Amino acid sequence: MPLNINLQQILLHWMNLAILTGGLYFLLYKPVKQFMDKRSAYYQELEDRAADGLAQAERLKAEAQAKLEAADDEIHDERMRAQQAASDAAQEQLAQAEEQARRIVAKAQAEAEQSKERALRESQREMRELAAKAAKKLAAKPGADFFDQFLDLTEGGGAHEGR
Amino acid sequence: MKQHKRGLAVCLAAAVLLFIAALLAGSPGPSESVQEAMRDAVLHGTGQVSLLGLMTVNPGMISALLVTAFLLLCAALVRIFAIPRFQYRPGRLQLLLEELVGLFDNMAKSNSPHRSRFLGAYLFAAGSYIFVGTLSELLGLQAVTVHGHPITLPAPLSDVNAAIAMGTLSYLVILSGGIASNGLGGVGKTLKEFSLPISMSFRLFGALLSGLLVTELVYYYVALSFVLPVVVGVLFTLLHALIQTYVLTMLTALYYGEVSEPSPQKGKKKKLRAENA
């Protein structure tokens, strides 16, 4: 064969290469690759776990945020309710005060009316008594004009009252 | 500082003495002309070595077996002593091994995303073989030919049979990827690249052989055996070990990815089946 090409030696080289490939695969390539894969899987697992932890923390944060918002809403509602209650109480007190004032005014008016009526009755009674007294005196003085005596008496009585 | 200067002076003195000694000793006289040496390096017509007394083979075959034995021994030692002590925070050796495995694994995954498990293992083995095999010529291991002459074992892939074996095996791996993914369609896709095994084989052979020939040429003349081998022997060997490893593994991964890509019709059929199911 040209160039000293020898089929037998080519086959021997093939055998040599096949043994080398198989040997290196089982002795070196496969174990090293397995170890590398194992380490990759380990770090992947760590990464996954960290990602899970992160996701859980995010979820907890969201839950806490939601709770905070709910608490804020509740506080707002409570405040509104308290304000409403205070406002209602103030209105009620105002209404009570107005009612009381109205009662006081009405009572005062009634009392004033009663006083007025009493004074009127008193003055009428006094007038009647004066009239009766004057009539008695007139009846006691003979010859006198009744009408003039009455007027004198009443003028004297008024002066007496003015004093 | 003084110690450094003294060491440098000793080295220089030793180099000068060796140079003078080499010149004085002279060459035993070329047993063969440079043309014969070159031809022998390529064809191994007279430099055959006995393989355990069973048959005569090119010295590249012996190199290949030694490289394989060395690699498997290292792998076994690593498997027994290093891998059980691997930790999640890697040390230097673990980092190196993980980088190596990860390099070929990523190459397989990025070039052949549909089917990369076997490809990664093959690329790892082929890459290690080419790299270590090419570097093995730096050791200058000696063997004895069937004619009783000593011979320096070359890089395995500077033997045309080894290069053809590597090229054709890579082609078969590509073909297997095509068949596994696309059946007969994959065979068609792979056979379309019929020149691939030849180009792969002879690219490797040419690259490794050129290095060997330049080294042979340099060492053929005593006067060139100083300083120059550091560049030619070490740096060039390192460089083309890296380049050839990268080229063959990358080509294999690229073609494997191309032929193992599921054809659109097959994908459509699968989709239809899934929809019907």
Coordinates of C-alpha atoms in Angstrom, one line a residue:
Chain A
M1 CA 0.0 0.0 0.0
P2 CA 1.2 3.5 -0.7
L3 CA 2.5 5.6 2.3
N4 CA 2.9 2.3 4.2
I5 CA -0.8 2.3 5.0
N6 CA -1.5 -1.0 6.8
L7 CA -5.1 -2.1 7.4
Q8 CA -4.0 -4.4 10.2
Q9 CA -2.4 -1.5 12.1
I10 CA -5.4 0.8 11.4
L11 CA -7.6 -1.9 13.1
L12 CA -5.1 -2.0 16.0
H13 CA -5.3 1.7 16.3
W14 CA -9.1 1.5 16.3
M15 CA -9.0 -1.1 19.0
N16 CA -6.6 1.1 21.0
L17 CA -8.8 4.1 20.6
A18 CA -11.9 2.1 21.6
I19 CA -10.2 0.9 24.7
L20 CA -9.0 4.4 25.5
T21 CA -12.4 5.9 25.0
G22 CA -14.2 3.3 27.1
G23 CA -11.6 3.4 29.8
L24 CA -11.5 7.1 30.1
Y25 CA -15.2 7.3 30.0
F26 CA -15.7 4.9 32.9
L27 CA -12.6 5.9 34.9
L28 CA -12.6 9.7 34.5
Y29 CA -15.3 11.3 32.4
K30 CA -18.4 9.7 33.9
P31 CA -17.4 10.0 37.6
V32 CA -16.2 13.6 37.2
K33 CA -19.3 14.5 35.3
Q34 CA -21.5 12.7 37.8
F35 CA -19.9 14.7 40.6
M36 CA -20.3 17.9 38.7
D37 CA -24.0 17.1 38.1
K38 CA -24.4 16.2 41.7
R39 CA -22.9 19.5 42.8
S40 CA -25.0 21.4 40.3
A41 CA -28.1 19.6 41.6
Y42 CA -27.1 20.5 45.2
Y43 CA -26.6 24.2 44.4
Q44 CA -29.8 24.2 42.3
E45 CA -31.6 22.7 45.3
L46 CA -30.1 25.5 47.5
E47 CA -31.2 28.0 45.0
D48 CA -34.7 26.5 44.8
R49 CA -34.9 26.5 48.5
A50 CA -33.8 30.1 48.7
A51 CA -36.3 31.0 46.1
D52 CA -39.1 29.2 48.0
G53 CA -38.0 31.0 51.2
L54 CA -38.1 34.2 49.3
A55 CA -41.5 33.5 47.9
Q56 CA -42.8 32.5 51.3
A57 CA -41.4 35.7 52.8
E58 CA -43.0 37.7 50.0
R59 CA -46.3 35.9 50.7
L60 CA -46.0 36.6 54.5
K61 CA -45.2 40.2 53.7
A62 CA -48.2 40.5 51.5
E63 CA -50.4 38.9 54.2
A64 CA -49.0 41.3 56.8
Q65 CA -49.6 44.2 54.4
A66 CA -53.1 43.0 53.9
K67 CA -53.6 42.7 57.7
L68 CA -52.2 46.2 58.2
E69 CA -54.5 47.5 55.5
A70 CA -57.4 45.7 57.1
A71 CA -56.4 47.1 60.5
D72 CA -56.2 50.6 59.0
D73 CA -59.7 50.2 57.5
E74 CA -61.0 48.9 60.8
I75 CA -59.4 51.8 62.7
H76 CA -60.9 54.2 60.2
D77 CA -64.3 52.6 60.6
E78 CA -64.0 52.7 64.4
R79 CA -63.0 56.3 64.2
M80 CA -65.9 57.2 62.0
R81 CA -68.2 55.2 64.3
A82 CA -66.9 57.0 67.4
Q83 CA -67.2 60.4 65.7
Q84 CA -70.8 59.5 64.7
A85 CA -71.5 58.4 68.2
A86 CA -70.0 61.6 69.7
S87 CA -71.9 63.7 67.2
D88 CA -75.2 61.8 68.1
A89 CA -74.5 62.3 71.8
A90 CA -73.8 66.0 71.2
Q91 CA -77.0 66.3 69.2
E92 CA -79.0 64.5 71.9
Q93 CA -77.5 66.7 74.6
L94 CA -78.3 69.8 72.5
A95 CA -81.8 68.6 71.9
Q96 CA -82.2 67.9 75.7
A97 CA -80.8 71.3 76.5
E98 CA -83.2 72.9 74.0
E99 CA -86.1 71.0 75.5
Q100 CA -85.0 72.0 78.9
A101 CA -84.7 75.6 77.9
R102 CA -88.1 75.4 76.3
R103 CA -89.5 73.9 79.4
I104 CA -87.8 76.6 81.5
V105 CA -89.1 79.3 79.3
A106 CA -92.6 77.8 79.3
K107 CA -92.5 77.5 83.0
A108 CA -91.3 81.0 83.4
Q109 CA -94.0 82.3 81.1
A110 CA -96.6 80.3 83.0
E111 CA -95.3 81.7 86.3
A112 CA -95.2 85.2 84.9
E113 CA -98.8 84.7 83.7
Q114 CA -99.8 83.4 87.1
S115 CA -98.0 86.4 88.8
K116 CA -99.7 88.8 86.4
E117 CA -103.1 87.2 87.1
R118 CA -102.5 87.2 90.8
A119 CA -101.4 90.8 90.7
L120 CA -104.5 91.7 88.7
R121 CA -106.7 89.8 91.1
E122 CA -105.0 91.5 94.0
S123 CA -105.4 94.9 92.5
Q124 CA -109.0 94.1 91.7
R125 CA -109.5 92.9 95.2
E126 CA -107.8 96.0 96.6
M127 CA -110.0 98.1 94.4
R128 CA -113.1 96.4 95.6
E129 CA -112.0 96.8 99.2
L130 CA -111.3 100.5 98.6
A131 CA -114.6 100.9 96.9
A132 CA -116.2 99.1 99.8
K133 CA -114.4 101.3 102.3
A134 CA -115.3 104.4 100.4
A135 CA -118.9 103.4 100.2
K136 CA -118.9 102.8 103.9
K137 CA -117.4 106.2 104.6
L138 CA -119.8 107.9 102.3
A139 CA -122.6 106.2 103.9
A140 CA -121.3 107.3 107.3
K141 CA -121.2 111.1 106.3
P142 CA -124.6 112.5 105.6
G143 CA -125.2 115.3 103.2
A144 CA -122.2 114.9 101.2
D145 CA -122.2 114.4 97.5
F146 CA -121.4 110.7 97.1
F147 CA -119.7 111.1 93.8
D148 CA -117.3 113.8 95.0
Q149 CA -116.5 112.0 98.2
F150 CA -115.8 108.9 96.3
L151 CA -113.4 110.8 94.0
D152 CA -111.7 112.3 97.0
L153 CA -111.3 109.0 98.7
T154 CA -109.9 107.5 95.6
E155 CA -107.5 110.3 95.1
G156 CA -106.5 110.1 98.8
G157 CA -106.2 106.4 98.5
G158 CA -104.0 106.7 95.3
A159 CA -101.8 109.2 97.2
H160 CA -101.6 106.8 100.0
E161 CA -100.6 104.0 97.6
G162 CA -98.1 106.2 95.9
R163 CA -96.4 106.7 99.2
Chain B
M1 CA 20.6 37.8 44.2
K2 CA 24.2 36.5 44.4
Q3 CA 22.9 32.9 44.4
H4 CA 20.9 33.6 41.2
K5 CA 23.9 35.0 39.5
R6 CA 26.0 32.1 40.6
G7 CA 23.4 29.6 39.3
L8 CA 23.2 31.4 36.0
A9 CA 27.0 31.3 35.7
V10 CA 27.1 27.6 36.4
C11 CA 24.4 26.9 33.8
L12 CA 26.2 29.0 31.2
A13 CA 29.5 27.3 31.9
A14 CA 27.9 23.9 31.6
A15 CA 26.2 24.8 28.3
V16 CA 29.5 26.0 26.9
L17 CA 31.4 22.9 28.1
L18 CA 28.7 20.6 26.6
F19 CA 28.8 22.5 23.3
I20 CA 32.6 22.2 23.1
A21 CA 32.4 18.5 24.1
A22 CA 29.8 17.9 21.4
L23 CA 32.0 19.6 18.8
L24 CA 35.1 17.7 19.9
A25 CA 33.3 14.4 20.0
G26 CA 31.9 15.0 16.5
S27 CA 29.3 12.9 14.8
P28 CA 29.7 9.2 14.4
G29 CA 29.0 10.0 10.8
P30 CA 25.5 9.9 9.3
S31 CA 24.3 6.4 9.0
E32 CA 21.8 7.6 6.5
S33 CA 21.4 10.7 4.4
V34 CA 18.9 13.4 5.3
Q35 CA 16.7 12.2 2.5
E36 CA 16.7 8.7 3.8
A37 CA 16.0 10.0 7.4
M38 CA 13.0 12.0 6.1
R39 CA 11.6 9.1 4.1
D40 CA 12.0 6.8 7.0
A41 CA 10.2 9.2 9.3
V42 CA 7.3 9.3 6.9
L43 CA 7.1 5.7 5.7
H44 CA 8.8 3.7 8.5
G45 CA 10.2 1.4 5.8
T46 CA 13.2 0.3 7.8
G47 CA 12.2 1.5 11.3
Q48 CA 9.6 -1.3 12.1
V49 CA 9.3 -2.4 15.7
S50 CA 8.2 -5.7 17.0
L51 CA 4.9 -5.7 19.0
L52 CA 5.5 -8.3 21.7
G53 CA 7.0 -10.6 19.2
L54 CA 3.6 -11.1 17.5
M55 CA 4.0 -8.8 14.6
T56 CA 6.0 -5.9 13.3
V57 CA 4.4 -2.5 13.5
N58 CA 5.4 1.1 12.9
P59 CA 6.9 2.9 16.0
G60 CA 3.8 5.1 16.1
M61 CA 1.8 2.0 17.1
I62 CA 4.0 1.5 20.1
S63 CA 3.7 5.2 21.0
A64 CA -0.1 4.9 20.7
L65 CA -0.2 1.9 23.1
L66 CA 2.1 3.6 25.5
V67 CA 0.0 6.8 25.5
T68 CA -3.1 4.8 26.0
A69 CA -1.5 2.9 28.9
F70 CA -0.3 6.1 30.4
L71 CA -3.7 7.8 30.1
L72 CA -5.5 4.8 31.5
L73 CA -3.1 4.5 34.4
C74 CA -3.5 8.2 35.2
A75 CA -7.2 7.9 35.0
A76 CA -7.2 4.8 37.3
L77 CA -5.1 6.6 39.8
V78 CA -7.3 9.6 39.7
R79 CA -10.4 7.4 40.0
I80 CA -9.0 5.6 43.0
F81 CA -7.3 8.4 44.9
A82 CA -8.6 11.7 43.8
I83 CA -12.3 11.4 42.8
P84 CA -13.5 9.9 46.1
R85 CA -12.0 13.0 47.8
F86 CA -13.7 15.5 45.6
Q87 CA -15.4 18.4 47.4
Y88 CA -17.9 21.0 46.5
R89 CA -15.2 23.6 46.9
P90 CA -12.6 22.2 44.5
G91 CA -8.9 22.0 44.9
R92 CA -6.3 22.4 42.1
L93 CA -6.4 18.9 40.7
Q94 CA -10.2 18.7 41.0
L95 CA -10.5 22.1 39.3
L96 CA -8.2 20.9 36.5
L97 CA -10.2 17.7 35.9
E98 CA -13.5 19.5 36.1
E99 CA -12.2 22.1 33.6
L100 CA -11.1 19.3 31.2
V101 CA -14.3 17.3 31.4
G102 CA -16.4 20.5 31.3
L103 CA -14.5 21.8 28.3
F104 CA -15.4 18.8 26.1
D105 CA -18.8 18.4 27.6
N106 CA -19.7 22.0 26.8
M107 CA -18.2 21.6 23.4
A108 CA -20.4 18.6 22.8
K109 CA -23.5 20.3 24.2
S110 CA -23.0 23.6 22.3
N111 CA -22.4 21.9 19.0
S112 CA -24.8 19.0 19.3
P113 CA -27.6 20.1 21.6
H114 CA -29.9 17.2 20.6
R115 CA -27.5 14.4 21.3
S116 CA -24.3 15.0 23.2
R117 CA -23.7 12.4 25.9
F118 CA -21.6 9.9 23.8
L119 CA -20.1 12.8 21.8
G120 CA -18.7 14.4 25.0
A121 CA -17.1 11.1 26.1
Y122 CA -15.6 10.6 22.6
L123 CA -14.3 14.2 22.4
F124 CA -12.7 13.8 25.8
A125 CA -10.9 10.7 24.9
A126 CA -9.8 11.9 21.4
G127 CA -8.7 15.2 22.8
S128 CA -6.7 13.6 25.6
Y129 CA -5.1 11.2 23.1
I130 CA -4.1 13.8 20.6
F131 CA -2.8 16.2 23.2
V132 CA -0.8 13.7 25.3
G133 CA 0.2 11.7 22.2
T134 CA 1.7 14.8 20.5
L135 CA 3.5 15.9 23.7
S136 CA 4.9 12.4 24.1
E137 CA 7.4 13.0 21.3
L138 CA 9.1 15.5 23.7
L139 CA 10.1 12.6 25.9
G140 CA 12.2 11.0 23.2
L141 CA 11.4 7.4 24.3
Q142 CA 13.6 4.9 22.7
A143 CA 12.7 1.6 21.1
V144 CA 14.7 -1.0 19.1
T145 CA 13.8 -1.8 15.5
V146 CA 13.6 -5.3 14.2
H147 CA 17.0 -4.6 12.6
G148 CA 18.5 -3.8 16.0
H149 CA 18.8 -0.1 15.5
P150 CA 17.6 2.3 18.2
I151 CA 14.8 4.6 17.2
T152 CA 13.1 7.5 19.0
L153 CA 9.4 6.9 19.3
P154 CA 7.4 9.5 17.4
A155 CA 4.1 11.0 18.2
P156 CA 1.4 8.4 17.5
L157 CA -0.4 10.5 15.0
S158 CA 2.6 11.2 12.9
D159 CA 2.1 7.6 11.8
V160 CA -0.3 7.6 8.8
N161 CA -2.1 4.5 10.1
A162 CA -2.9 6.2 13.4
A163 CA -4.1 9.3 11.7
I164 CA -6.3 7.4 9.4
A165 CA -7.7 5.4 12.3
M166 CA -8.4 8.6 14.2
G167 CA -10.0 10.3 11.2
T168 CA -12.1 7.3 10.2
L169 CA -13.2 6.6 13.8
S170 CA -14.3 10.2 14.2
Y171 CA -16.2 9.8 10.9
L172 CA -17.8 6.6 12.2
V173 CA -18.8 8.4 15.4
I174 CA -20.4 11.1 13.4
L175 CA -22.2 8.5 11.3
S176 CA -23.4 6.8 14.5
G177 CA -24.8 10.1 15.7
G178 CA -26.6 10.5 12.4
I179 CA -28.1 7.0 12.5
A180 CA -29.1 7.4 16.1
S181 CA -31.0 10.6 15.5
N182 CA -32.3 10.3 11.9
G183 CA -32.0 6.7 10.9
L184 CA -31.3 6.3 7.2
G185 CA -31.6 10.0 6.7
G186 CA -28.7 10.4 9.1
V187 CA -26.6 8.0 7.0
G188 CA -27.4 10.1 3.9
K189 CA -26.4 13.3 5.7
T190 CA -23.1 11.8 6.8
L191 CA -22.3 10.1 3.5
K192 CA -22.8 13.5 1.9
E193 CA -19.5 14.5 3.7
F194 CA -17.6 11.6 2.1
S195 CA -14.4 13.6 2.0
L196 CA -14.5 14.1 5.8
P197 CA -12.5 11.0 6.9
I198 CA -9.8 11.7 4.3
S199 CA -9.5 15.4 5.2
M200 CA -9.5 14.6 9.0
S201 CA -7.0 11.9 8.7
F202 CA -4.5 13.7 6.5
R203 CA -4.9 17.0 8.3
L204 CA -3.8 15.3 11.5
F205 CA -1.1 13.3 9.7
G206 CA 0.2 16.3 7.8
A207 CA 0.3 18.5 10.9
L208 CA 2.0 16.0 13.1
L209 CA 4.3 14.8 10.4
S210 CA 5.5 18.3 9.6
G211 CA 6.4 18.8 13.3
L212 CA 8.3 15.5 13.2
L213 CA 10.1 16.3 10.0
V214 CA 11.2 19.7 11.3
T215 CA 12.4 18.2 14.5
E216 CA 14.3 15.4 12.6
L217 CA 15.8 18.0 10.3
V218 CA 17.0 20.1 13.3
Y219 CA 18.4 17.2 15.1
Y220 CA 20.1 15.8 12.0
Y221 CA 22.7 18.6 12.2
V222 CA 24.7 18.8 15.5
A223 CA 25.2 22.6 15.1
L224 CA 21.4 23.1 15.2
S225 CA 21.0 21.1 18.4
F226 CA 21.6 24.1 20.7
V227 CA 18.9 26.6 21.7
L228 CA 16.8 25.9 18.6
P229 CA 15.2 22.7 19.9
V230 CA 13.8 24.7 22.8
V231 CA 11.7 26.6 20.3
V232 CA 11.2 23.9 17.7
G233 CA 10.9 20.9 20.1
V234 CA 9.0 22.3 23.0
L235 CA 7.0 25.4 21.9
F236 CA 6.0 24.2 18.5
T237 CA 5.0 20.8 19.9
L238 CA 2.9 22.4 22.6
L239 CA 1.3 24.7 20.1
H240 CA 0.4 22.1 17.6
A241 CA -0.7 19.7 20.3
L242 CA -3.2 22.3 21.4
I243 CA -4.2 23.3 17.8
Q244 CA -4.7 19.7 16.5
T245 CA -6.7 18.8 19.6
Y246 CA -8.9 21.7 19.2
V247 CA -9.3 21.2 15.4
L248 CA -10.2 17.5 15.4
T249 CA -12.6 17.7 18.4
M250 CA -14.3 20.8 17.1
L251 CA -14.7 19.4 13.6
T252 CA -16.1 16.1 15.0
A253 CA -18.5 18.0 17.3
L254 CA -19.6 20.3 14.5
Y255 CA -20.4 17.5 12.0
Y256 CA -21.9 15.3 14.7
G257 CA -24.2 18.2 15.7
E258 CA -25.1 18.7 12.1
V259 CA -26.0 15.1 11.3
S260 CA -27.7 14.4 14.6
E261 CA -30.0 17.4 14.3
P262 CA -33.6 16.0 13.9
S263 CA -34.9 16.6 10.4
P264 CA -37.9 18.9 10.2
Q265 CA -40.1 16.2 8.7
K266 CA -39.4 13.8 11.5
G267 CA -40.1 16.6 14.0
K268 CA -43.4 17.3 12.2
K269 CA -44.4 13.6 12.3
K270 CA -43.6 13.4 16.0
K271 CA -45.7 16.6 16.6
L272 CA -48.6 15.2 14.7
R273 CA -48.4 11.9 16.6
A274 CA -48.3 13.8 19.9
E275 CA -51.3 15.8 18.8
N276 CA -53.2 12.7 17.7
A277 CA -52.4 11.0 21.0

